Amino acid sequence: MIFLRSLAFNVAFYVWTAVICVGILWTLLLPRRSMIRVITWYFGTVSWLERTLAGIRYEVRGREHVPKSGSFLLAAKHQSAWETMKLHFLVNDPAIILKRELLWIPIWGWYAAKSRMIAVDRGAKGRAVASMVRNARPVRDEGRPIVIFPQGTRVAVGAYRPYRIGVGVLYDHLKIPIVPMALNAGLYWARNSFIKRPGTIIVEFLPPIPPGLGRAKAMQELEERLEAATDRLVVAAGGPATLRPKTAEPVTADVAETAS
């Protein structure tokens, strides 16, 4: 039954997404916020397909920890494609940090560019960090939340991957709080998996890390709190706790990105 439901959902999702990508090209001529409203409507239809065909629902906890105004860093766990399609429902007008190559994808990249996401050239190494900060400043000044996946890519439930320095650099330079976002989406919509398992995904916002703590302390607190909260949600739903190395791995110098 799970296979058949997954088959129905995947066919409907990919066909509908292809139709929408072409069918709403006219929105590229609209003001940015008007285009975002249409894209958010599309994400809502995907949620309907999830509930109806795959039996996937979601619950949000800790909304009181999301600032009502002003910019902040949303440091989110990234376990699957699911959460990337829910960000516009979770926070207002998010700017997602992504690798520049994603903007080169035909049609999809046009929407991402029009949405004014924060593109990073990871091949530029040290210059990538500077460009990320430079491109993030006007987003901060607009009061938009900045979404970053601190581990840099999708990480399977139970797997360990060290946090990258990008979130700490942005925290240092932008002087805005970090709001950690834990979830257990990978139990139901696993990375690169055809199977979609029915159940309720939990998304939980944690209390903000205030600006001014210093990069090292803020990153340590972020990783400890976000990993603990994610393990709590995953284990409560019957999944495995994260297997961490006995000695902490050093934070990598690569900046964070969104996965494709």
XYZ file of N, CA and C in Angstrom:
780
model
N 0.826 -1.212 0.000
C 0.000 0.000 0.000
C 0.860 1.262 0.000
N 1.936 1.269 0.811
C 2.814 2.438 0.852
C 3.452 2.660 -0.515
N 3.830 1.559 -1.175
C 4.424 1.697 -2.512
C 3.434 2.331 -3.480
N 2.189 1.849 -3.459
C 1.184 2.381 -4.391
C 0.875 3.845 -4.098
N 0.792 4.187 -2.812
C 0.537 5.591 -2.461
C 1.713 6.466 -2.870
N 2.929 5.949 -2.696
C 4.117 6.696 -3.095
C 4.149 6.880 -4.606
N 3.794 5.844 -5.338
C 3.754 5.931 -6.794
C 2.759 6.989 -7.244
N 1.572 6.961 -6.660
C 0.545 7.940 -7.032
C 1.011 9.356 -6.723
N 1.618 9.533 -5.551
C 2.073 10.868 -5.188
C 3.191 11.345 -6.109
N 4.177 10.504 -6.345
C 5.320 10.922 -7.160
C 4.905 11.290 -8.576
N 4.037 10.487 -9.167
C 3.561 10.808 -10.515
C 2.819 12.136 -10.511
N 1.887 12.292 -9.559
C 1.108 13.531 -9.486
C 1.999 14.728 -9.208
N 2.955 14.564 -8.293
C 3.836 15.674 -7.911
C 4.683 16.146 -9.088
N 5.337 15.229 -9.777
C 6.241 15.636 -10.853
C 5.492 16.151 -12.078
N 4.366 15.535 -12.400
C 3.577 16.025 -13.533
C 3.015 17.404 -13.223
N 2.442 17.557 -12.024
C 1.856 18.847 -11.639
C 2.919 19.936 -11.572
N 4.093 19.594 -11.033
C 5.173 20.572 -10.936
C 5.632 21.020 -12.320
N 5.744 20.082 -13.261
C 6.143 20.439 -14.624
C 5.108 21.371 -15.262
N 3.827 21.050 -15.062
C 2.758 21.895 -15.617
C 2.820 23.298 -15.021
N 3.005 23.382 -13.703
C 3.023 24.670 -13.034
C 4.241 25.491 -13.447
N 5.407 24.850 -13.522
C 6.630 25.587 -13.877
C 6.458 26.317 -15.210
N 5.823 25.657 -16.158
C 5.585 26.285 -17.462
C 4.362 27.191 -17.415
N 3.334 26.743 -16.709
C 2.063 27.456 -16.718
C 2.070 28.808 -16.034
N 3.015 29.023 -15.112
C 3.034 30.315 -14.409
C 4.232 31.178 -14.832
N 4.782 30.912 -16.014
C 5.886 31.738 -16.494
C 5.498 33.221 -16.559
N 4.218 33.472 -16.783
C 3.743 34.856 -16.851
C 3.972 35.614 -15.554
N 4.111 34.892 -14.432
C 4.320 35.588 -13.158
C 5.685 36.264 -13.078
N 6.598 35.873 -13.975
C 7.916 36.527 -13.990
C 7.804 37.991 -14.400
N 6.674 38.363 -14.991
C 6.441 39.756 -15.381
C 5.795 40.566 -14.267
N 5.382 39.898 -13.196
C 4.720 40.565 -12.079
C 5.739 41.104 -11.089
N 5.329 41.987 -10.175
C 6.207 42.350 -9.063
C 6.592 41.108 -8.267
N 7.739 41.133 -7.635
C 8.265 39.955 -6.945
C 7.275 39.379 -5.939
N 6.677 40.216 -5.092
C 5.780 39.703 -4.067
C 4.539 39.043 -4.668
N 4.082 39.554 -5.808
C 2.927 38.934 -6.469
C 3.297 37.551 -6.996
N 4.497 37.426 -7.547
C 4.946 36.112 -8.011
C 5.077 35.145 -6.842
N 5.578 35.628 -5.696
C 5.738 34.779 -4.510
C 4.383 34.244 -4.057
N 3.347 35.054 -4.143
C 2.025 34.592 -3.725
C 1.550 33.437 -4.610
N 1.833 33.507 -5.900
C 1.442 32.419 -6.797
C 2.236 31.153 -6.491
N 3.535 31.313 -6.249
C 4.373 30.156 -5.923
C 3.945 29.539 -4.598
N 3.573 30.367 -3.642
C 3.096 29.850 -2.359
C 1.796 29.067 -2.543
N 0.949 29.539 -3.449
C -0.266 28.773 -3.774
C 0.114 27.399 -4.309
N 1.115 27.342 -5.191
C 1.565 26.045 -5.718
C 2.047 25.140 -4.585
N 2.831 25.686 -3.658
C 3.291 24.879 -2.519
C 2.100 24.342 -1.718
N 1.044 25.139 -1.633
C -0.161 24.680 -0.945
C -0.803 23.494 -1.649
N -0.770 23.487 -2.984
C -1.329 22.347 -3.718
C -0.481 21.100 -3.494
N 0.834 21.269 -3.339
C 1.697 20.123 -3.045
C 1.357 19.552 -1.676
N 1.088 20.430 -0.712
C 0.679 19.957 0.619
C -0.603 19.147 0.533
N -1.519 19.573 -0.334
C -2.763 18.828 -0.516
C -2.478 17.451 -1.105
N -1.582 17.370 -2.078
C -1.210 16.081 -2.654
C -0.562 15.183 -1.599
N 0.267 15.769 -0.748
C 0.915 14.995 0.315
C -0.130 14.365 1.234
N -1.089 15.181 1.664
C -2.115 14.680 2.583
C -2.992 13.628 1.908
N -3.432 13.923 0.691
C -4.425 13.092 0.018
C -3.838 11.787 -0.503
N -2.667 11.848 -1.120
C -2.107 10.663 -1.775
C -1.080 9.928 -0.920
N -0.243 10.681 -0.199
C 0.825 10.033 0.569
C 0.508 9.915 2.053
N -0.525 10.620 2.525
C -0.874 10.555 3.942
C 0.096 11.297 4.842
N 0.775 12.306 4.292
C 1.741 13.081 5.067
C 1.106 14.400 5.507
N 1.103 14.634 6.800
C 0.656 15.900 7.359
C 1.801 16.508 8.150
N 1.609 17.738 8.629
C 2.668 18.314 9.455
C 2.094 19.197 10.557
N 2.893 19.318 11.605
C 2.529 20.113 12.781
C 3.692 21.039 13.099
N 3.378 22.270 13.432
C 4.410 23.259 13.747
C 4.338 23.609 15.228
N 5.481 23.553 15.890
C 5.576 23.914 17.298
C 6.555 25.079 17.475
N 6.328 25.857 18.516
C 7.266 26.919 18.872
C 7.199 28.160 18.018
N 6.056 28.426 17.395
C 5.951 29.632 16.573
C 6.215 30.905 17.374
N 6.013 30.827 18.684
C 6.247 32.014 19.517
C 7.720 32.419 19.529
N 8.603 31.546 19.100
C 10.030 31.863 19.075
C 10.465 32.569 17.793
N 9.554 32.688 16.819
C 9.881 33.360 15.564
C 9.636 34.857 15.731
N 10.650 35.707 15.511
C 10.453 37.154 15.659
C 9.307 37.664 14.793
N 8.498 38.544 15.355
C 7.361 39.093 14.619
C 7.790 40.094 13.560
N 8.938 40.713 13.747
C 9.428 41.696 12.782
C 10.952 41.682 12.781
N 11.523 42.225 11.730
C 12.972 42.282 11.633
C 13.563 40.995 11.090
N 14.766 41.111 10.585
C 15.436 39.965 9.985
C 16.033 39.048 11.049
N 16.186 37.778 10.695
C 16.862 36.806 11.561
C 17.380 35.675 10.689
N 18.308 34.919 11.232
C 18.818 33.736 10.550
C 17.985 32.530 10.973
N 17.362 31.866 10.023
C 16.648 30.635 10.313
C 17.591 29.478 9.978
N 18.176 28.881 11.010
C 19.118 27.774 10.830
C 18.333 26.472 10.909
N 18.064 25.882 9.751
C 17.131 24.759 9.678
C 17.844 23.451 9.394
N 17.404 22.394 10.040
C 17.830 21.057 9.645
C 17.319 20.779 8.234
N 18.105 20.019 7.485
C 17.753 19.745 6.092
C 17.859 18.248 5.867
N 16.707 17.567 5.879
C 16.676 16.116 5.732
C 16.095 15.664 4.399
N 15.347 16.549 3.733
C 14.703 16.160 2.484
C 14.278 17.403 1.719
N 13.647 17.173 0.561
C 13.111 18.293 -0.205
C 11.851 18.863 0.449
N 11.260 18.117 1.381
C 9.974 18.516 1.959
C 10.038 19.905 2.571
N 11.039 20.144 3.412
C 11.076 21.417 4.136
C 11.313 22.621 3.229
N 11.968 22.403 2.071
C 12.197 23.537 1.175
C 10.887 24.051 0.595
N 9.872 23.193 0.550
C 8.571 23.607 0.005
C 7.611 24.095 1.079
N 8.069 24.153 2.331
C 7.208 24.622 3.414
C 7.690 25.948 4.001
N 8.853 26.418 3.581
C 9.448 27.602 4.212
C 8.556 28.835 4.091
N 7.853 28.981 2.964
C 7.005 30.161 2.793
C 5.762 30.122 3.681
N 5.416 28.933 4.206
C 4.329 28.839 5.171
C 4.826 29.033 6.602
N 6.109 28.802 6.815
C 6.667 28.834 8.161
C 7.149 30.224 8.559
N 7.716 30.963 7.607
C 8.180 32.324 7.875
C 7.791 33.212 6.701
N 7.784 34.505 6.914
C 7.316 35.444 5.902
C 8.423 35.821 4.930
N 8.202 35.530 3.649
C 9.092 35.962 2.567
C 10.559 35.603 2.818
N 10.868 34.317 2.973
C 12.246 33.940 3.278
C 13.186 34.106 2.090
N 14.441 34.421 2.390
C 15.515 34.430 1.395
C 16.419 33.247 1.721
N 16.471 32.282 0.822
C 17.205 31.046 1.073
C 18.604 31.153 0.481
N 19.596 30.773 1.244
C 20.959 30.728 0.739
C 21.121 29.455 -0.083
N 21.532 29.616 -1.331
C 21.670 28.472 -2.222
C 22.911 28.615 -3.089
N 23.351 27.498 -3.636
C 24.523 27.560 -4.506
C 24.130 28.185 -5.841
N 25.041 28.962 -6.377
C 24.762 29.747 -7.571
C 24.325 28.884 -8.748
N 24.831 27.642 -8.826
C 24.501 26.769 -9.949
C 23.006 26.500 -10.059
N 22.285 26.587 -8.947
C 20.846 26.340 -8.998
C 20.119 27.395 -9.822
N 20.703 28.590 -9.924
C 20.083 29.643 -10.727
C 20.203 29.360 -12.220
N 21.060 28.423 -12.586
C 21.244 28.090 -14.002
C 20.257 27.049 -14.487
N 19.474 26.469 -13.579
C 18.477 25.480 -13.984
C 17.374 26.193 -14.772
N 17.087 25.736 -15.993
C 16.044 26.405 -16.788
C 14.717 26.476 -16.034
N 14.063 27.590 -16.132
C 12.757 27.900 -15.557
C 12.839 27.988 -14.023
N 13.221 26.885 -13.344
C 13.299 26.945 -11.878
C 14.240 28.046 -11.437
N 15.384 28.155 -12.095
C 16.349 29.182 -11.733
C 15.820 30.591 -11.944
N 14.954 30.751 -12.935
C 14.369 32.072 -13.169
C 13.489 32.492 -11.992
N 12.722 31.535 -11.470
C 11.880 31.845 -10.313
C 12.738 32.151 -9.085
N 13.807 31.390 -8.888
C 14.680 31.625 -7.737
C 15.333 32.995 -7.815
N 15.777 33.373 -9.015
C 16.412 34.689 -9.179
C 15.406 35.810 -8.929
N 14.199 35.665 -9.472
C 13.157 36.674 -9.274
C 12.765 36.777 -7.804
N 12.841 35.660 -7.078
C 12.497 35.650 -5.651
C 13.550 36.344 -4.799
N 14.685 36.659 -5.395
C 15.822 37.294 -4.721
C 16.348 36.420 -3.585
N 16.692 35.193 -3.949
C 17.400 34.328 -3.023
C 18.864 34.765 -2.959
N 19.618 34.219 -2.035
C 21.017 34.615 -1.841
C 21.897 33.528 -2.453
N 22.444 33.804 -3.621
C 23.255 32.817 -4.335
C 24.715 32.937 -3.925
N 25.363 31.770 -3.779
C 26.764 31.722 -3.354
C 27.551 30.899 -4.359
N 28.692 31.431 -4.775
C 29.589 30.713 -5.666
C 30.562 29.914 -4.818
N 30.244 28.656 -4.585
C 31.077 27.838 -3.692
C 32.453 27.567 -4.282
N 32.583 27.644 -5.616
C 33.878 27.403 -6.224
C 34.880 28.506 -5.923
N 34.379 29.660 -5.464
C 35.260 30.793 -5.190
C 35.932 30.699 -3.830
N 35.604 29.673 -3.047
C 36.192 29.426 -1.735
C 36.089 30.656 -0.838
N 37.232 31.283 -0.497
C 37.198 32.399 0.449
C 36.318 33.538 -0.016
N 36.285 33.791 -1.316
C 35.462 34.878 -1.838
C 33.973 34.568 -1.693
N 33.640 33.277 -1.590
C 32.239 32.906 -1.449
C 31.664 33.443 -0.147
N 32.452 33.401 0.918
C 31.983 33.894 2.215
C 31.721 35.390 2.138
N 32.651 36.117 1.526
C 32.482 37.565 1.410
C 31.261 37.910 0.565
N 31.059 37.171 -0.527
C 29.905 37.459 -1.384
C 28.599 37.107 -0.680
N 28.617 36.048 0.134
C 27.418 35.674 0.873
C 27.011 36.788 1.830
N 27.984 37.313 2.566
C 27.690 38.398 3.504
C 27.216 39.631 2.745
N 27.890 39.961 1.661
C 27.528 41.140 0.871
C 26.107 41.024 0.326
N 25.738 39.849 -0.170
C 24.402 39.658 -0.733
C 23.323 39.543 0.343
N 23.731 39.170 1.554
C 22.757 39.016 2.643
C 22.407 40.352 3.291
N 23.292 41.313 3.225
C 23.039 42.591 3.921
C 21.768 43.291 3.435
N 21.553 43.463 2.132
C 20.299 44.118 1.722
C 19.060 43.329 2.115
N 19.164 41.997 2.167
C 18.030 41.173 2.616
C 17.739 41.462 4.081
N 18.806 41.534 4.889
C 18.629 41.897 6.302
C 17.973 43.256 6.427
N 18.422 44.214 5.630
C 17.888 45.580 5.728
C 16.425 45.648 5.322
N 15.980 44.697 4.496
C 14.565 44.624 4.130
C 13.721 43.992 5.233
N 14.371 43.387 6.227
C 13.642 42.728 7.307
C 13.195 41.325 6.984
N 13.749 40.724 5.921
C 13.360 39.364 5.539
C 14.172 38.335 6.330
N 13.578 37.199 6.679
C 14.352 36.115 7.302
C 15.289 35.487 6.287
N 16.471 35.091 6.743
C 17.478 34.459 5.899
C 17.586 32.996 6.308
N 17.293 32.087 5.380
C 17.294 30.659 5.678
C 18.643 30.061 5.280
N 19.258 29.353 6.212
C 20.513 28.683 5.936
C 20.459 27.278 6.524
N 20.972 26.324 5.774
C 21.076 24.950 6.251
C 22.507 24.753 6.739
N 22.727 24.809 8.051
C 24.098 24.909 8.576
C 24.996 23.719 8.280
N 24.421 22.568 7.930
C 25.262 21.430 7.566
C 25.582 21.397 6.073
N 24.952 22.282 5.310
C 25.339 22.498 3.930
C 24.632 21.664 2.899
N 23.921 20.626 3.284
C 23.240 19.777 2.332
C 22.250 18.903 3.087
N 21.499 18.102 2.361
C 20.576 17.186 3.024
C 21.359 16.102 3.766
N 20.946 15.846 4.991
C 21.616 14.843 5.820
C 20.564 13.834 6.269
N 20.832 12.566 6.022
C 19.867 11.518 6.358
C 19.643 11.447 7.865
N 18.451 11.032 8.250
C 18.129 10.827 9.661
C 19.135 9.854 10.281
N 19.695 10.220 11.433
C 20.644 9.367 12.129
C 22.084 9.557 11.701
N 22.325 10.269 10.592
C 23.691 10.490 10.106
C 24.259 11.774 10.708
N 25.578 11.809 10.829
C 26.245 13.004 11.365
C 26.985 13.733 10.253
N 26.906 15.038 10.278
C 27.676 15.880 9.371
C 28.005 17.161 10.122
N 29.271 17.588 10.117
C 29.642 18.786 10.882
C 28.989 20.044 10.315
N 28.838 21.027 11.189
C 28.256 22.304 10.780
C 29.317 23.145 10.073
N 28.904 23.875 9.052
C 29.808 24.715 8.290
C 29.860 26.127 8.862
N 30.886 26.832 8.492
C 31.168 28.121 9.106
C 30.241 29.237 8.631
N 29.507 29.001 7.514
C 28.706 30.075 6.930
C 27.726 30.710 7.890
N 27.030 29.898 8.680
C 26.049 30.456 9.608
C 26.733 31.338 10.644
N 27.936 30.945 11.099
C 28.661 31.755 12.069
C 29.142 33.074 11.489
N 29.572 33.046 10.236
C 30.023 34.274 9.574
C 28.864 35.252 9.432
N 27.711 34.754 8.999
C 26.545 35.636 8.869
C 26.128 36.196 10.222
N 26.157 35.363 11.236
C 25.803 35.799 12.589
C 26.723 36.927 13.042
N 28.015 36.775 12.784
C 29.000 37.788 13.173
C 28.769 39.116 12.463
N 28.532 39.054 11.168
C 28.495 40.272 10.359
C 27.124 40.952 10.335
N 26.060 40.183 10.402
C 24.732 40.774 10.265
C 24.144 41.248 11.588
N 24.664 40.726 12.708
C 24.196 41.145 14.045
C 22.696 40.906 14.222
N 22.249 39.730 13.832
C 20.848 39.368 13.994
C 20.777 38.009 14.697
N 19.634 37.700 15.315
C 19.527 36.421 16.050
C 19.459 35.222 15.122
N 19.783 34.067 15.680
C 19.616 32.793 14.992
C 18.419 32.073 15.605
N 17.483 31.655 14.768
C 16.361 30.836 15.227
C 16.590 29.416 14.707
N 16.911 28.448 15.587
C 17.092 27.068 15.140
C 15.736 26.435 14.797
N 15.720 25.605 13.753
C 14.492 24.924 13.350
C 14.751 23.429 13.226
N 14.217 22.658 14.162
C 14.373 21.203 14.152
C 13.185 20.566 13.424
N 13.386 19.358 12.924
C 12.296 18.648 12.252
C 12.631 17.155 12.142
N 11.642 16.380 11.731
C 11.868 14.945 11.522
C 11.336 14.491 10.165
N 11.369 15.397 9.176
C 10.801 15.119 7.850
C 11.432 13.918 7.176
N 12.715 13.661 7.458
C 13.413 12.573 6.794
C 12.851 11.198 7.097
N 12.070 11.069 8.164
C 11.445 9.782 8.474
C 10.323 9.457 7.497
N 9.721 10.468 6.895
C 8.556 10.285 6.045
C 8.860 10.571 4.571
N 9.742 11.526 4.344
C 10.159 11.888 2.983
C 11.686 11.881 3.013
N 12.273 10.704 2.887
C 13.727 10.572 3.010
C 14.423 11.142 1.779
N 15.649 11.578 1.968
C 16.414 12.148 0.859
C 16.618 11.096 -0.235
N 16.341 11.528 -1.473
C 16.539 10.682 -2.655
C 15.747 9.366 -2.602
N 14.634 9.368 -1.886
C 13.851 8.142 -1.751
C 12.532 8.241 -2.514
N 12.197 7.185 -3.228
C 10.916 7.114 -3.927
C 9.758 6.956 -2.941
N 9.997 6.243 -1.861
C 8.952 5.933 -0.889
C 8.648 7.149 -0.016
N 7.374 7.451 0.123
C 6.895 8.493 1.035
C 6.019 7.791 2.077
N 6.367 7.906 3.330
C 5.666 7.184 4.385
C 4.624 8.080 5.054
N 3.421 7.577 5.290
C 2.381 8.383 5.932
C 2.720 8.672 7.390
N 2.272 9.820 7.852
C 2.509 10.212 9.234
C 2.511 11.725 9.362
N 2.814 12.188 10.559
C 2.813 13.628 10.827
C 4.236 14.120 11.063
N 4.712 14.967 10.183
C 6.027 15.587 10.326
C 5.930 16.693 11.373
N 6.897 16.758 12.254
C 6.946 17.808 13.267
C 8.049 18.804 12.910
N 7.690 20.075 12.885
C 8.646 21.174 12.739
C 8.626 21.953 14.039
N 9.790 22.204 14.618
C 9.832 22.903 15.904
C 10.860 24.031 15.875
N 10.375 25.255 16.104
C 11.259 26.404 16.270
C 11.752 26.447 17.713
N 13.044 26.691 17.884
C 13.625 26.766 19.214
C 13.862 28.235 19.594
N 14.039 28.529 20.884
C 14.289 29.913 21.296
C 15.489 30.492 20.562
N 15.419 31.776 20.189
C 16.494 32.389 19.409
C 17.808 32.465 20.180
N 18.896 32.415 19.435
C 20.229 32.712 19.966
C 20.467 34.188 19.698
N 20.581 35.011 20.738
C 20.670 36.460 20.522
C 21.990 36.850 19.886
N 22.033 37.982 19.188
C 23.295 38.445 18.610
C 24.273 38.857 19.706
N 25.560 38.828 19.355
C 26.572 39.328 20.272
C 27.294 38.297 21.110
N 27.024 37.002 20.888
C 27.675 35.976 21.706
C 29.088 35.643 21.235
N 29.397 35.989 19.994
C 30.652 35.549 19.412
C 30.412 34.325 18.559
N 31.168 34.235 17.474
C 30.910 33.187 16.484
C 31.029 31.779 17.073
N 32.111 31.502 17.765
C 32.354 30.142 18.254
C 31.272 29.702 19.238
N 30.935 30.576 20.175
C 29.929 30.221 21.172
C 28.559 30.045 20.540
N 28.229 30.926 19.588
C 26.920 30.835 18.947
C 26.796 29.541 18.144
N 27.858 29.170 17.430
C 27.806 27.953 16.636
C 27.749 26.708 17.511
N 28.459 26.737 18.624
C 28.406 25.597 19.546
C 27.000 25.440 20.117
N 26.412 26.558 20.516
C 25.061 26.497 21.079
C 24.050 26.055 20.032
N 24.215 26.567 18.808
C 23.307 26.173 17.732
C 23.357 24.670 17.491
N 24.559 24.129 17.344
C 24.673 22.703 17.041
C 24.152 21.846 18.187
N 24.491 22.196 19.414
C 24.050 21.394 20.552
C 22.524 21.391 20.665
N 21.919 22.566 20.560
C 20.473 22.657 20.721
C 19.716 22.065 19.541
N 20.181 22.346 18.335
C 19.463 21.883 17.158
C 19.566 20.365 16.997
N 20.738 19.812 17.280
C 20.891 18.363 17.167
C 20.093 17.641 18.254
N 20.095 18.192 19.468
C 19.344 17.562 20.557
C 17.844 17.579 20.274
N 17.341 18.724 19.786
C 15.913 18.827 19.499
C 15.512 17.921 18.346
N 16.353 17.847 17.317
C 16.052 16.981 16.181
C 16.044 15.516 16.598
N 17.030 15.114 17.403
C 17.047 13.733 17.898
C 15.790 13.433 18.711
N 15.360 14.385 19.509
C 14.157 14.176 20.320
C 12.942 13.924 19.429
N 12.789 14.711 18.360
C 11.653 14.544 17.458
C 11.746 13.231 16.677
N 12.947 12.899 16.230
C 13.134 11.685 15.437
C 12.898 10.439 16.282
N 13.491 10.394 17.463
C 13.359 9.221 18.328
C 11.907 9.046 18.779
N 11.227 10.149 19.079
C 9.822 10.065 19.510
C 8.944 9.463 18.419
N 9.357 9.637 17.153
C 8.586 9.094 16.037
C 9.085 7.721 15.600
N 10.015 7.136 16.378
C 10.489 5.793 16.085
C 11.736 5.705 15.250
N 12.414 6.843 15.034
C 13.628 6.845 14.229
C 14.881 6.740 15.078
N 16.058 6.667 14.444
C 17.318 6.505 15.165
C 17.906 7.834 15.623
N 18.584 7.820 16.760
C 19.335 8.993 17.202
C 20.579 9.136 16.330
N 21.121 10.332 16.275
C 22.304 10.596 15.457
C 23.541 9.950 16.076
N 24.302 9.245 15.262
C 25.562 8.653 15.703
C 26.677 9.674 15.509
N 27.111 10.259 16.604
C 28.137 11.298 16.525
C 29.522 10.696 16.745
N 30.555 11.294 16.139
C 31.923 10.809 16.396
C 32.306 11.059 17.846
N 33.252 10.259 18.365
C 33.659 10.404 19.762
C 34.312 11.743 20.020
N 35.051 12.243 19.056
C 35.645 13.569 19.172
C 34.996 14.455 18.140
N 34.679 15.685 18.537
C 33.973 16.592 17.642
C 34.825 16.906 16.420
N 34.189 16.874 15.257
C 34.897 17.252 14.048
C 34.970 18.763 13.950
N 36.035 19.292 13.357
C 36.142 20.743 13.230
C 35.101 21.296 12.276
N 34.682 22.526 12.535
C 33.746 23.190 11.630
C 34.436 23.399 10.304
N 33.794 23.045 9.205
C 34.412 23.200 7.903
C 34.331 24.638 7.434
N 35.236 24.983 6.543
C 35.305 26.364 6.075
C 34.317 26.653 4.974
N 33.649 25.625 4.431
C 32.682 25.870 3.381
C 31.465 26.584 3.916
N 30.862 27.403 3.077
C 29.637 28.072 3.484
C 28.478 27.118 3.281
N 27.380 27.397 3.969
C 26.202 26.536 3.840
C 25.474 26.836 2.550
N 24.650 25.908 2.132
C 23.896 26.062 0.905
C 22.596 25.321 1.055
N 21.695 25.522 0.113
C 20.504 24.688 0.070
C 20.762 23.543 -0.880
N 20.203 22.399 -0.585
C 20.370 21.255 -1.480
C 19.382 21.345 -2.611
N 19.711 20.655 -3.703
C 18.803 20.645 -4.847
C 17.677 19.660 -4.607
